[in-house]
Structures are given as structure tokens and as C-alpha cells.
mmCIF file of C-alpha atoms in Angstrom:
data_model
loop_
_atom_site.group_PDB
_atom_site.id
_atom_site.type_symbol
_atom_site.label_atom_id
_atom_site.label_comp_id
_atom_site.label_asym_id
_atom_site.label_seq_id
_atom_site.Cartn_x
_atom_site.Cartn_y
_atom_site.Cartn_z
ATOM 1 C CA MET A 1 93.161 82.704 139.048
ATOM 2 C CA ARG A 2 93.437 82.605 135.036
ATOM 3 C CA ILE A 3 96.661 83.703 133.484
ATOM 4 C CA CYS A 4 96.635 83.923 129.618
ATOM 5 C CA ILE A 5 99.984 83.600 128.089
ATOM 6 C CA ASP A 6 101.002 84.340 124.625
ATOM 7 C CA MET A 7 103.245 82.327 122.255
ATOM 8 C CA ASP A 8 105.340 84.185 119.692
ATOM 9 C CA GLU A 9 108.013 86.457 121.190
ATOM 10 C CA VAL A 10 106.737 85.434 124.712
ATOM 11 C CA MET A 11 106.896 81.589 124.982
ATOM 12 C CA VAL A 12 108.523 81.302 121.543
ATOM 13 C CA ASP A 13 111.798 83.038 120.420
ATOM 14 C CA ASN A 14 111.022 84.035 116.927
ATOM 15 C CA TYR A 15 114.076 86.382 116.368
ATOM 16 C CA GLN A 16 116.748 83.838 115.484
ATOM 17 C CA ARG A 17 114.595 82.533 112.435
ATOM 18 C CA TYR A 18 113.859 86.060 111.511
ATOM 19 C CA HIS A 19 117.638 86.999 111.540
ATOM 20 C CA GLU A 20 117.863 83.466 109.060
ATOM 21 C CA LEU A 21 115.574 84.557 106.963
ATOM 22 C CA PHE A 22 117.170 88.028 106.648
ATOM 23 C CA GLU A 23 120.441 86.879 105.896
ATOM 24 C CA GLU A 24 118.596 84.499 103.239
ATOM 25 C CA GLN A 25 116.970 87.155 101.458
ATOM 26 C CA GLN A 26 119.363 90.151 101.884
ATOM 27 C CA GLY A 27 122.959 88.004 101.887
ATOM 28 C CA ARG A 28 124.097 90.071 104.812
ATOM 29 C CA LYS A 29 123.343 89.653 108.553
ATOM 30 C CA ILE A 30 121.023 92.189 110.408
ATOM 31 C CA ASP A 31 121.799 94.363 112.508
ATOM 32 C CA PRO A 32 119.218 94.065 115.656
ATOM 33 C CA GLN A 33 119.712 97.929 116.259
ATOM 34 C CA ALA A 34 118.030 98.351 112.836
ATOM 35 C CA TYR A 35 114.757 97.125 114.203
ATOM 36 C CA TYR A 36 114.822 98.261 117.671
ATOM 37 C CA GLY A 37 111.444 99.918 118.645
ATOM 38 C CA LYS A 38 109.707 98.548 115.625
ATOM 39 C CA LYS A 39 108.532 95.258 113.938
ATOM 40 C CA ILE A 40 111.778 93.596 112.133
ATOM 41 C CA TYR A 41 109.256 92.807 109.154
ATOM 42 C CA GLU A 42 108.677 96.744 108.738
ATOM 43 C CA LEU A 43 112.564 97.273 107.626
ATOM 44 C CA PRO A 44 112.353 98.590 103.963
ATOM 45 C CA GLY A 45 112.995 95.655 101.599
ATOM 46 C CA ILE A 46 112.034 92.657 103.721
ATOM 47 C CA GLU A 47 108.342 93.116 103.716
ATOM 48 C CA SER A 48 108.125 89.474 102.158
ATOM 49 C CA MET A 49 109.576 88.140 105.136
ATOM 50 C CA ARG A 50 106.280 88.058 106.563
ATOM 51 C CA ASP A 51 104.937 85.909 103.965
ATOM 52 C CA GLU A 52 107.081 83.279 105.491
ATOM 53 C CA LEU A 53 104.625 83.254 108.546
ATOM 54 C CA HIS A 54 101.881 81.680 105.845
ATOM 55 C CA ARG A 55 104.350 78.691 105.220
ATOM 56 C CA PRO A 56 103.648 75.344 106.823
ATOM 57 C CA GLY A 57 106.174 74.527 108.956
ATOM 58 C CA PHE A 58 107.192 78.229 110.052
ATOM 59 C CA PHE A 59 106.011 77.981 113.559
ATOM 60 C CA ARG A 60 107.026 74.131 114.233
ATOM 61 C CA HIS A 61 110.688 74.802 114.734
ATOM 62 C CA LEU A 62 111.124 77.916 116.687
ATOM 63 C CA PRO A 63 113.279 77.897 119.819
ATOM 64 C CA VAL A 64 111.675 78.131 123.429
ATOM 65 C CA MET A 65 112.067 81.440 125.045
ATOM 66 C CA LYS A 66 114.806 81.162 127.936
ATOM 67 C CA ASP A 67 113.307 79.880 131.141
ATOM 68 C CA ALA A 68 109.895 79.719 129.571
ATOM 69 C CA ARG A 69 109.611 75.988 129.949
ATOM 70 C CA GLU A 70 110.386 76.117 133.577
ATOM 71 C CA VAL A 71 108.308 79.205 134.737
ATOM 72 C CA VAL A 72 105.185 78.210 132.408
ATOM 73 C CA GLU A 73 105.310 74.773 134.240
ATOM 74 C CA GLU A 74 105.308 76.303 137.731
ATOM 75 C CA LEU A 75 102.601 78.757 136.929
ATOM 76 C CA TYR A 76 100.540 75.894 135.273
ATOM 77 C CA GLU A 77 100.792 73.963 138.682
ATOM 78 C CA ASN A 78 99.511 76.909 140.535
ATOM 79 C CA TYR A 79 97.123 78.905 138.572
ATOM 80 C CA GLU A 80 94.628 78.205 135.550
ATOM 81 C CA VAL A 81 97.096 78.956 132.599
ATOM 82 C CA TYR A 82 95.603 79.321 129.205
ATOM 83 C CA ILE A 83 98.017 79.642 126.162
ATOM 84 C CA VAL A 84 96.215 82.454 124.151
ATOM 85 C CA THR A 85 97.860 82.758 120.530
ATOM 86 C CA ALA A 86 97.156 85.017 117.550
ATOM 87 C CA ALA A 87 96.849 82.169 114.899
ATOM 88 C CA THR A 88 93.891 82.586 112.573
ATOM 89 C CA GLU A 89 95.633 84.750 110.345
ATOM 90 C CA PHE A 90 97.792 82.038 109.139
ATOM 91 C CA LYS A 91 95.926 79.001 108.034
ATOM 92 C CA HIS A 92 98.820 76.592 108.306
ATOM 93 C CA CYS A 93 100.174 77.495 111.734
ATOM 94 C CA PHE A 94 97.644 75.352 113.846
ATOM 95 C CA THR A 95 99.286 72.014 113.579
ATOM 96 C CA ASP A 96 102.676 73.610 113.734
ATOM 97 C CA LYS A 97 101.827 75.568 116.850
ATOM 98 C CA TRP A 98 100.126 72.380 118.249
ATOM 99 C CA GLU A 99 102.962 70.179 117.857
ATOM 100 C CA TRP A 100 105.336 73.116 119.305
ATOM 101 C CA LEU A 101 103.346 72.862 122.700
ATOM 102 C CA GLU A 102 103.098 69.082 122.595
ATOM 103 C CA GLU A 103 106.981 69.111 122.344
ATOM 104 C CA HIS A 104 107.937 71.716 124.571
ATOM 105 C CA MET A 105 105.299 72.317 126.844
ATOM 106 C CA PRO A 106 104.005 68.463 127.267
ATOM 107 C CA PHE A 107 102.204 69.332 130.656
ATOM 108 C CA ILE A 108 99.673 71.637 128.808
ATOM 109 C CA HIS A 109 96.268 69.912 128.320
ATOM 110 C CA TRP A 110 94.674 70.793 124.927
ATOM 111 C CA GLU A 111 91.536 72.485 126.736
ATOM 112 C CA ARG A 112 94.082 75.158 128.021
ATOM 113 C CA ILE A 113 94.779 76.114 124.442
ATOM 114 C CA VAL A 114 93.041 79.168 122.248
ATOM 115 C CA PHE A 115 93.940 79.786 118.671
ATOM 116 C CA CYS A 116 92.180 83.198 118.017
ATOM 117 C CA GLY A 117 92.666 86.370 116.165
ATOM 118 C CA ASN A 118 91.514 89.036 118.113
ATOM 119 C CA LYS A 119 92.319 88.419 122.082
ATOM 120 C CA SER A 120 89.477 90.708 123.174
ATOM 121 C CA ILE A 121 87.092 87.903 123.214
ATOM 122 C CA VAL A 122 89.262 86.167 126.172
ATOM 123 C CA HIS A 123 89.016 86.984 129.946
ATOM 124 C CA GLY A 124 90.862 86.484 132.835
ATOM 125 C CA ASP A 125 93.110 87.915 135.707
ATOM 126 C CA TYR A 126 96.446 88.303 133.906
ATOM 127 C CA MET A 127 97.762 88.441 130.306
ATOM 128 C CA ILE A 128 101.270 88.193 129.604
ATOM 129 C CA ASP A 129 101.888 89.791 125.846
ATOM 130 C CA ASP A 130 104.199 91.428 123.890
ATOM 131 C CA LYS A 131 101.704 93.500 122.041
ATOM 132 C CA VAL A 132 99.864 96.345 124.038
ATOM 133 C CA SER A 133 97.082 95.985 121.619
ATOM 134 C CA ASN A 134 96.211 92.924 123.229
ATOM 135 C CA LEU A 135 96.657 94.014 126.665
ATOM 136 C CA ARG A 136 94.579 97.317 125.781
ATOM 137 C CA THR A 137 91.320 95.146 125.643
ATOM 138 C CA PHE A 138 91.918 92.791 128.059
ATOM 139 C CA ASN A 139 89.519 92.835 131.169
ATOM 140 C CA GLY A 140 92.313 91.869 133.695
ATOM 141 C CA LYS A 141 95.860 92.936 134.545
ATOM 142 C CA GLY A 142 98.376 93.043 131.532
ATOM 143 C CA LEU A 143 101.977 92.326 131.680
ATOM 144 C CA LEU A 144 104.074 93.307 128.868
ATOM 145 C CA PHE A 145 106.635 90.859 127.873
ATOM 146 C CA THR A 146 109.786 92.872 126.451
ATOM 147 C CA ALA A 147 110.406 92.619 122.943
ATOM 148 C CA SER A 148 112.541 94.923 120.774
ATOM 149 C CA HIS A 149 109.523 96.006 118.917
ATOM 150 C CA ASN A 150 107.710 97.130 122.202
ATOM 151 C CA VAL A 151 110.582 98.835 123.890
ATOM 152 C CA HIS A 152 109.211 102.258 123.738
ATOM 153 C CA ASP A 153 105.453 101.239 124.794
ATOM 154 C CA GLU A 154 104.438 102.182 128.404
ATOM 155 C CA GLY A 155 101.044 102.007 130.488
ATOM 156 C CA TYR A 156 101.664 98.449 131.284
ATOM 157 C CA LEU A 157 103.733 96.269 134.065
ATOM 158 C CA ARG A 158 106.905 95.405 131.964
ATOM 159 C CA VAL A 159 108.677 92.119 132.307
ATOM 160 C CA ASP A 160 112.099 91.619 130.660
ATOM 161 C CA ASN A 161 112.440 87.816 130.870
ATOM 162 C CA TRP A 162 110.583 84.619 132.286
ATOM 163 C CA LEU A 163 112.527 84.855 135.605
ATOM 164 C CA GLU A 164 110.990 88.297 136.332
ATOM 165 C CA VAL A 165 107.629 86.745 135.583
ATOM 166 C CA ARG A 166 108.374 84.097 137.951
ATOM 167 C CA ASP A 167 108.977 86.410 140.724
ATOM 168 C CA PHE A 168 106.199 88.407 139.822
ATOM 169 C CA PHE A 169 103.714 85.613 140.656
ATOM 170 C CA ARG A 170 105.793 84.372 143.463
ATOM 171 C CA ASN A 171 105.242 87.598 144.983
ATOM 172 C CA GLU A 172 101.646 87.981 144.281
ATOM 173 C CA ARG A 173 101.248 84.293 145.765
ATOM 174 C CA ALA A 174 103.235 85.159 148.934
ATOM 175 C CA ALA A 175 100.977 88.282 149.219
ATOM 176 C CA GLU A 176 97.774 86.264 148.901
ATOM 177 C CA LEU A 177 98.857 83.729 151.610
ATOM 178 C CA ALA A 178 99.989 86.630 154.126
ATOM 179 C CA ALA A 179 96.300 88.316 153.506
ATOM 180 C CA GLU A 180 94.822 84.805 154.209
ATOM 181 C CA SER A 181 96.721 84.312 157.497
ATOM 182 C CA MET B 1 76.735 93.052 121.006
ATOM 183 C CA ARG B 2 78.843 89.936 120.868
ATOM 184 C CA ILE B 3 77.401 86.551 119.625
ATOM 185 C CA CYS B 4 79.540 83.459 119.895
ATOM 186 C CA ILE B 5 78.625 80.931 117.279
ATOM 187 C CA ASP B 6 79.335 77.275 117.450
ATOM 188 C CA MET B 7 80.601 74.932 114.583
ATOM 189 C CA ASP B 8 79.941 71.410 114.896
ATOM 190 C CA GLU B 9 76.101 70.480 114.908
ATOM 191 C CA VAL B 10 75.179 74.080 114.790
ATOM 192 C CA MET B 11 76.593 75.689 111.657
ATOM 193 C CA VAL B 12 78.164 72.314 110.551
ATOM 194 C CA ASP B 13 75.867 69.127 109.887
ATOM 195 C CA ASN B 14 77.850 66.213 111.050
ATOM 196 C CA TYR B 15 75.381 63.684 111.358
ATOM 197 C CA GLN B 16 75.280 62.718 107.315
ATOM 198 C CA ARG B 17 79.246 61.846 107.460
ATOM 199 C CA TYR B 18 78.507 59.912 110.951
ATOM 200 C CA HIS B 19 75.459 57.961 109.330
ATOM 201 C CA GLU B 20 78.015 57.052 106.305
ATOM 202 C CA LEU B 21 80.986 56.341 108.951
ATOM 203 C CA PHE B 22 78.143 53.981 110.920
ATOM 204 C CA GLU B 23 77.133 51.892 107.739
ATOM 205 C CA GLU B 24 80.961 51.643 106.705
ATOM 206 C CA GLN B 25 81.856 50.342 109.961
ATOM 207 C CA GLN B 26 78.678 48.172 110.761
ATOM 208 C CA GLY B 27 77.427 47.314 107.183
ATOM 209 C CA ARG B 28 74.055 48.655 107.855
ATOM 210 C CA LYS B 29 72.000 51.800 108.140
ATOM 211 C CA ILE B 30 71.773 53.438 111.406
ATOM 212 C CA ASP B 31 68.386 54.277 112.842
ATOM 213 C CA PRO B 32 68.546 57.621 114.154
ATOM 214 C CA GLN B 33 66.293 56.597 117.046
ATOM 215 C CA ALA B 34 69.063 54.433 118.119
ATOM 216 C CA TYR B 35 71.158 57.587 119.352
ATOM 217 C CA TYR B 36 68.304 59.852 120.307
ATOM 218 C CA GLY B 37 69.268 61.546 123.385
ATOM 219 C CA LYS B 38 72.848 60.678 123.758
ATOM 220 C CA LYS B 39 76.011 61.280 121.557
ATOM 221 C CA ILE B 40 76.090 59.181 118.476
ATOM 222 C CA TYR B 41 79.329 57.459 119.234
ATOM 223 C CA GLU B 42 78.083 56.384 122.550
ATOM 224 C CA LEU B 43 76.280 53.692 120.502
ATOM 225 C CA PRO B 44 77.886 50.374 121.779
ATOM 226 C CA GLY B 45 80.231 49.050 119.190
ATOM 227 C CA ILE B 46 81.134 52.184 117.509
ATOM 228 C CA GLU B 47 83.423 53.979 119.835
ATOM 229 C CA SER B 48 85.955 53.931 116.951
ATOM 230 C CA MET B 49 83.831 56.444 115.223
ATOM 231 C CA ARG B 50 85.084 59.223 117.332
ATOM 232 C CA ASP B 51 88.522 58.266 116.302
ATOM 233 C CA GLU B 52 87.868 59.525 112.559
ATOM 234 C CA LEU B 53 87.581 63.023 113.942
ATOM 235 C CA HIS B 54 91.574 62.951 114.563
ATOM 236 C CA ARG B 55 92.031 62.045 110.867
ATOM 237 C CA PRO B 56 93.020 65.152 108.533
ATOM 238 C CA GLY B 57 90.020 65.937 106.362
ATOM 239 C CA PHE B 58 87.196 64.892 108.591
ATOM 240 C CA PHE B 59 86.175 68.332 109.192
ATOM 241 C CA ARG B 60 86.586 69.635 105.686
ATOM 242 C CA HIS B 61 83.793 68.198 103.690
ATOM 243 C CA LEU B 62 80.859 68.456 106.013
ATOM 244 C CA PRO B 63 77.655 70.202 104.825
ATOM 245 C CA VAL B 64 76.456 73.473 105.946
ATOM 246 C CA MET B 65 73.431 73.227 108.388
ATOM 247 C CA LYS B 66 70.419 74.154 106.770
ATOM 248 C CA ASP B 67 69.869 78.072 106.593
ATOM 249 C CA ALA B 68 73.070 78.771 108.612
ATOM 250 C CA ARG B 69 75.018 80.556 105.878
ATOM 251 C CA GLU B 70 71.959 83.265 105.194
ATOM 252 C CA VAL B 71 71.227 83.657 108.905
ATOM 253 C CA VAL B 72 74.882 83.748 110.229
ATOM 254 C CA GLU B 73 75.479 86.528 107.448
ATOM 255 C CA GLU B 74 72.691 88.798 108.507
ATOM 256 C CA LEU B 75 73.847 88.509 112.203
ATOM 257 C CA TYR B 76 77.307 89.153 111.196
ATOM 258 C CA GLU B 77 76.504 92.627 109.395
ATOM 259 C CA ASN B 78 74.436 93.631 112.544
ATOM 260 C CA TYR B 79 76.523 92.399 115.530
ATOM 261 C CA GLU B 80 80.172 91.500 116.445
ATOM 262 C CA VAL B 81 79.917 87.770 115.690
ATOM 263 C CA TYR B 82 82.795 85.339 116.491
ATOM 264 C CA ILE B 83 82.852 81.690 115.557
ATOM 265 C CA VAL B 84 83.761 79.714 118.733
ATOM 266 C CA THR B 85 84.690 76.017 118.159
ATOM 267 C CA ALA B 86 86.196 73.371 120.034
ATOM 268 C CA ALA B 87 89.303 72.466 118.176
ATOM 269 C CA THR B 88 92.494 71.864 120.266
ATOM 270 C CA GLU B 89 91.546 68.029 120.991
ATOM 271 C CA PHE B 90 92.104 67.295 117.255
ATOM 272 C CA LYS B 91 95.399 68.457 116.234
ATOM 273 C CA HIS B 92 94.504 68.037 112.338
ATOM 274 C CA CYS B 93 91.163 69.958 112.481
ATOM 275 C CA PHE B 94 92.420 73.591 112.216
ATOM 276 C CA THR B 95 93.092 74.098 108.525
ATOM 277 C CA ASP B 96 90.136 71.926 107.704
ATOM 278 C CA LYS B 97 87.839 73.936 109.578
ATOM 279 C CA TRP B 98 89.344 77.156 108.559
ATOM 280 C CA GLU B 99 89.343 75.994 104.951
ATOM 281 C CA TRP B 100 85.464 74.937 105.357
ATOM 282 C CA LEU B 101 84.894 78.546 106.943
ATOM 283 C CA GLU B 102 86.503 80.235 103.986
ATOM 284 C CA GLU B 103 84.421 78.134 101.557
ATOM 285 C CA HIS B 104 81.163 78.370 103.165
ATOM 286 C CA MET B 105 81.063 81.659 105.232
ATOM 287 C CA PRO B 106 83.701 83.701 103.208
ATOM 288 C CA PHE B 107 82.659 86.949 104.976
ATOM 289 C CA ILE B 108 84.026 85.718 108.327
ATOM 290 C CA HIS B 109 87.223 87.777 108.933
ATOM 291 C CA TRP B 110 89.959 85.626 110.691
ATOM 292 C CA GLU B 111 90.101 87.872 113.606
ATOM 293 C CA ARG B 112 86.620 86.534 114.471
ATOM 294 C CA ILE B 113 87.601 83.051 114.697
ATOM 295 C CA VAL B 114 88.275 81.230 117.835
ATOM 296 C CA PHE B 115 89.515 77.654 118.016
ATOM 297 C CA CYS B 116 89.525 76.394 121.779
ATOM 298 C CA GLY B 117 89.068 73.699 123.957
ATOM 299 C CA ASN B 118 87.193 74.849 127.066
ATOM 300 C CA LYS B 119 84.855 77.664 125.724
ATOM 301 C CA SER B 120 84.656 79.074 129.563
ATOM 302 C CA ILE B 121 87.435 81.465 128.481
ATOM 303 C CA VAL B 122 85.403 83.468 125.903
ATOM 304 C CA HIS B 123 82.936 86.078 126.961
ATOM 305 C CA GLY B 124 80.172 87.875 125.104
ATOM 306 C CA ASP B 125 76.404 88.515 125.140
ATOM 307 C CA TYR B 126 75.134 85.512 123.470
ATOM 308 C CA MET B 127 76.450 82.030 122.794
ATOM 309 C CA ILE B 128 74.721 79.727 120.321
ATOM 310 C CA ASP B 129 75.866 76.057 120.989
ATOM 311 C CA ASP B 130 74.524 72.469 121.049
ATOM 312 C CA LYS B 131 76.322 71.725 124.518
ATOM 313 C CA VAL B 132 74.865 72.985 127.772
ATOM 314 C CA SER B 133 78.206 72.252 129.335
ATOM 315 C CA ASN B 134 79.517 75.327 127.007
ATOM 316 C CA LEU B 135 76.544 77.308 127.812
ATOM 317 C CA ARG B 136 76.871 76.827 131.713
ATOM 318 C CA THR B 137 80.252 78.494 132.058
ATOM 319 C CA PHE B 138 79.308 81.403 129.702
ATOM 320 C CA ASN B 139 78.858 84.798 131.223
ATOM 321 C CA GLY B 140 76.033 86.005 128.807
ATOM 322 C CA LYS B 141 72.827 84.302 127.510
ATOM 323 C CA GLY B 142 72.908 80.917 126.095
ATOM 324 C CA LEU B 143 70.855 79.629 123.121
ATOM 325 C CA LEU B 144 70.633 76.021 122.896
ATOM 326 C CA PHE B 145 70.879 75.002 119.193
ATOM 327 C CA THR B 146 68.758 71.456 119.135
ATOM 328 C CA ALA B 147 70.966 68.479 118.405
ATOM 329 C CA SER B 148 69.783 64.929 118.704
ATOM 330 C CA HIS B 149 71.960 64.576 121.836
ATOM 331 C CA ASN B 150 70.640 67.610 123.624
ATOM 332 C CA VAL B 151 66.757 66.943 123.366
ATOM 333 C CA HIS B 152 66.523 66.155 127.095
ATOM 334 C CA ASP B 153 68.676 68.951 128.333
ATOM 335 C CA GLU B 154 66.692 71.669 129.819
ATOM 336 C CA GLY B 155 67.522 74.999 131.344
ATOM 337 C CA TYR B 156 68.164 77.047 128.456
ATOM 338 C CA LEU B 157 66.325 78.944 125.536
ATOM 339 C CA ARG B 158 65.992 76.193 122.751
ATOM 340 C CA VAL B 159 66.350 76.901 119.036
ATOM 341 C CA ASP B 160 65.578 74.115 116.620
ATOM 342 C CA ASN B 161 67.017 75.591 113.433
ATOM 343 C CA TRP B 162 68.256 78.566 111.747
ATOM 344 C CA LEU B 163 65.555 80.404 111.222
ATOM 345 C CA GLU B 164 64.359 80.220 114.754
ATOM 346 C CA VAL B 165 67.806 81.893 115.618
ATOM 347 C CA ARG B 166 67.131 84.443 112.788
ATOM 348 C CA ASP B 167 63.784 85.496 114.304
ATOM 349 C CA PHE B 168 65.050 85.527 117.904
ATOM 350 C CA PHE B 169 67.573 88.048 116.972
ATOM 351 C CA ARG B 170 65.348 90.002 114.596
ATOM 352 C CA ASN B 171 62.907 90.444 117.906
ATOM 353 C CA GLU B 172 65.585 91.416 119.975
ATOM 354 C CA ARG B 173 66.598 94.002 117.608
ATOM 355 C CA ALA B 174 63.094 95.409 117.104
ATOM 356 C CA ALA B 175 62.664 95.576 121.015
ATOM 357 C CA GLU B 176 66.070 97.501 121.235
ATOM 358 C CA LEU B 177 64.969 99.796 118.770
ATOM 359 C CA ALA B 178 61.440 100.332 120.303
ATOM 360 C CA ALA B 179 63.483 100.774 123.465
ATOM 361 C CA GLU B 180 65.383 103.741 122.049
ATOM 362 C CA SER B 181 62.582 105.577 120.377
#
């Protein structure tokens, strides 16, 4: 069974760096309520924040999302896990993302990494992603990983954190084993 | 209709650079007959040639395969073309490959680029590739692009050059139009 897992805002916690950038650009702290329900760089006056994503180094030093390492490793041991990340928009991000995975998820083989633009080309059984646009074109079952920008989105099974992801797949596995026996 | 197109030894002519590397390492010209039917870096004594693929810059300045630019552009105008290239083994190749595409195939949108390891994760209608291992796991129809290393491989429709690729898809299109009318 193949599970496709997104990086940004799913395995990777991008918000801490966004908050720093906001403070550097605006000279004040951001109120997370200000971007609740939308993309942080859609806030007026900080459109240039998105330009930072094009700079070499941006994707290299972002923190790991809470519990991601342990749960991704558990999934990796039990399923055919692929990391499927939107990357081709940013010509300098690849080596950064590759080194991030090497550092934080060293158990992931390079064969299981996909850097793409439009995720509709990959297929599998499950996709864990924070964007409904990616889940919509996926052939399998989508799990919407909660992020501030997607809180109003509906139509997909929602997982709020990595422990919920872990429990979802543990339950799936238990149900499978029960069906087999 | 979606067509997945490989880069190395299909859109990109890698052999000229391999020949230069052989001459640098061995002090003599390579005889192409010596690697007929196998991978060039499987020749005894030049195993280190493959290490060059890990160096930044290797994939940036390789020539375009004859007629590739014109035919890929014609396909791109008529079909949903994706560039699907094995890349994640080489952590420095991404920006090189991205810039190569930007220079030689500027009409290709970043959404249509996939850098992966194992191509079994992509799906589509056609795949043009020089490796039977990639065609074997593909859900659609595989076209084997002739390269010195695959001359003995069988079981796939073979295309020897880009004009043959062009004619194959022109014929498919004519057959489709005839079927519709």
C-alpha cells in the first residue's frame, strides 16, 4: 500500500520562519488570527514574503512538524511511503529539501522522493497533504492535514496532527488484519 | 492524453560528455563498440566515471538530443506532456536539470516537471524512456528510446530517434481523428 506524504506544512513546520520574516519586514509580531483561513502571504503588505521561497537556503533550516519524524518512520516501515513535494516552482529548493530529508528523515531512500509541480501525476492509495487542490486530483484517498489556511476546507478526512495520522493507519492495519484472520 | 518523457539519453545527449570523461581518465579515446549493449560506466577500470554524476554542474551543460527540442515542443502543444526524470539519487543535479530545461525547452512549465527516483509512482498514457525498468512499472504504453545500453532489450515498441517519436504520435493523432469523424 502506497502513501504519498507532503513536506511543507505537513512534515515541515514553515510557520515559525514565516513569523520571523513577517517581523523582519514589518517590524512587529504577526497575530496568527490575521491569517486564519487563508495563506499567510496573502495578507496585504507582505506579498514579497513569498519571494523568500525562491532564495537558496529557505527550505533547508525549517523545523520538523511535531511527531512527524517518529510517525513517518513507523509508516515507512509498514507501507510503501513516498515523499511527494511541490518543488519545481522554486529552482533553488531541491538541494535544500534533499538535505532537510537527509538530516531529519535519514531512513528515507532517494527512490522514495518525488519533487514535482502538479501532483496529479502521482498515484497511490493515500495522500497526506494540506492542500485540497492536491487531494482533489489524487486517485486514492486523501487525508487533509490541518493547516491554518485550510481550516474552512471540507470534503476530506481531516487529521490535525501526526499522532492522529499514526492512529488512523494503526486502525486501518488492525482492520486489515482482522479481515484477513 | 498524458505523455511522460525522460531526460537523460532521451532528451539529453549524455554520451559526448561520457566520451570526454573517459579520455580524461584513461588518456585515450573510447571505442563506442566497447560499451555496445551495456552501460558505459560498467566498463572495467572506469567505475569512477559514475561519480561525476554527483558533482554540481554535470547535468547543466549536456547537449540536446538531435531533433528533441522541435518534437517535444510539438508534443507539448498537443498533449499533456510531463518531463519525468530520475534525479533524487544525485543531490546536486536538480538546479542543473532545471536550468537545462529552462535554456533548451523554455516552453515547459514548472508544473510539468517531475524529479523522482522510482518512476513507478507516475501514471499516464505513454512513457518515452531508455530504460525498460521504467517502462515495466508504467501503467500506460511504453516507448523504448534506443540507446547503446538497451539495444538488446525487447518487449517494447522501439523508437530510434525523435523523428520516429514525432511520426508515431502524428499517426496516433491521425487515427484518433479518423475514428472521431
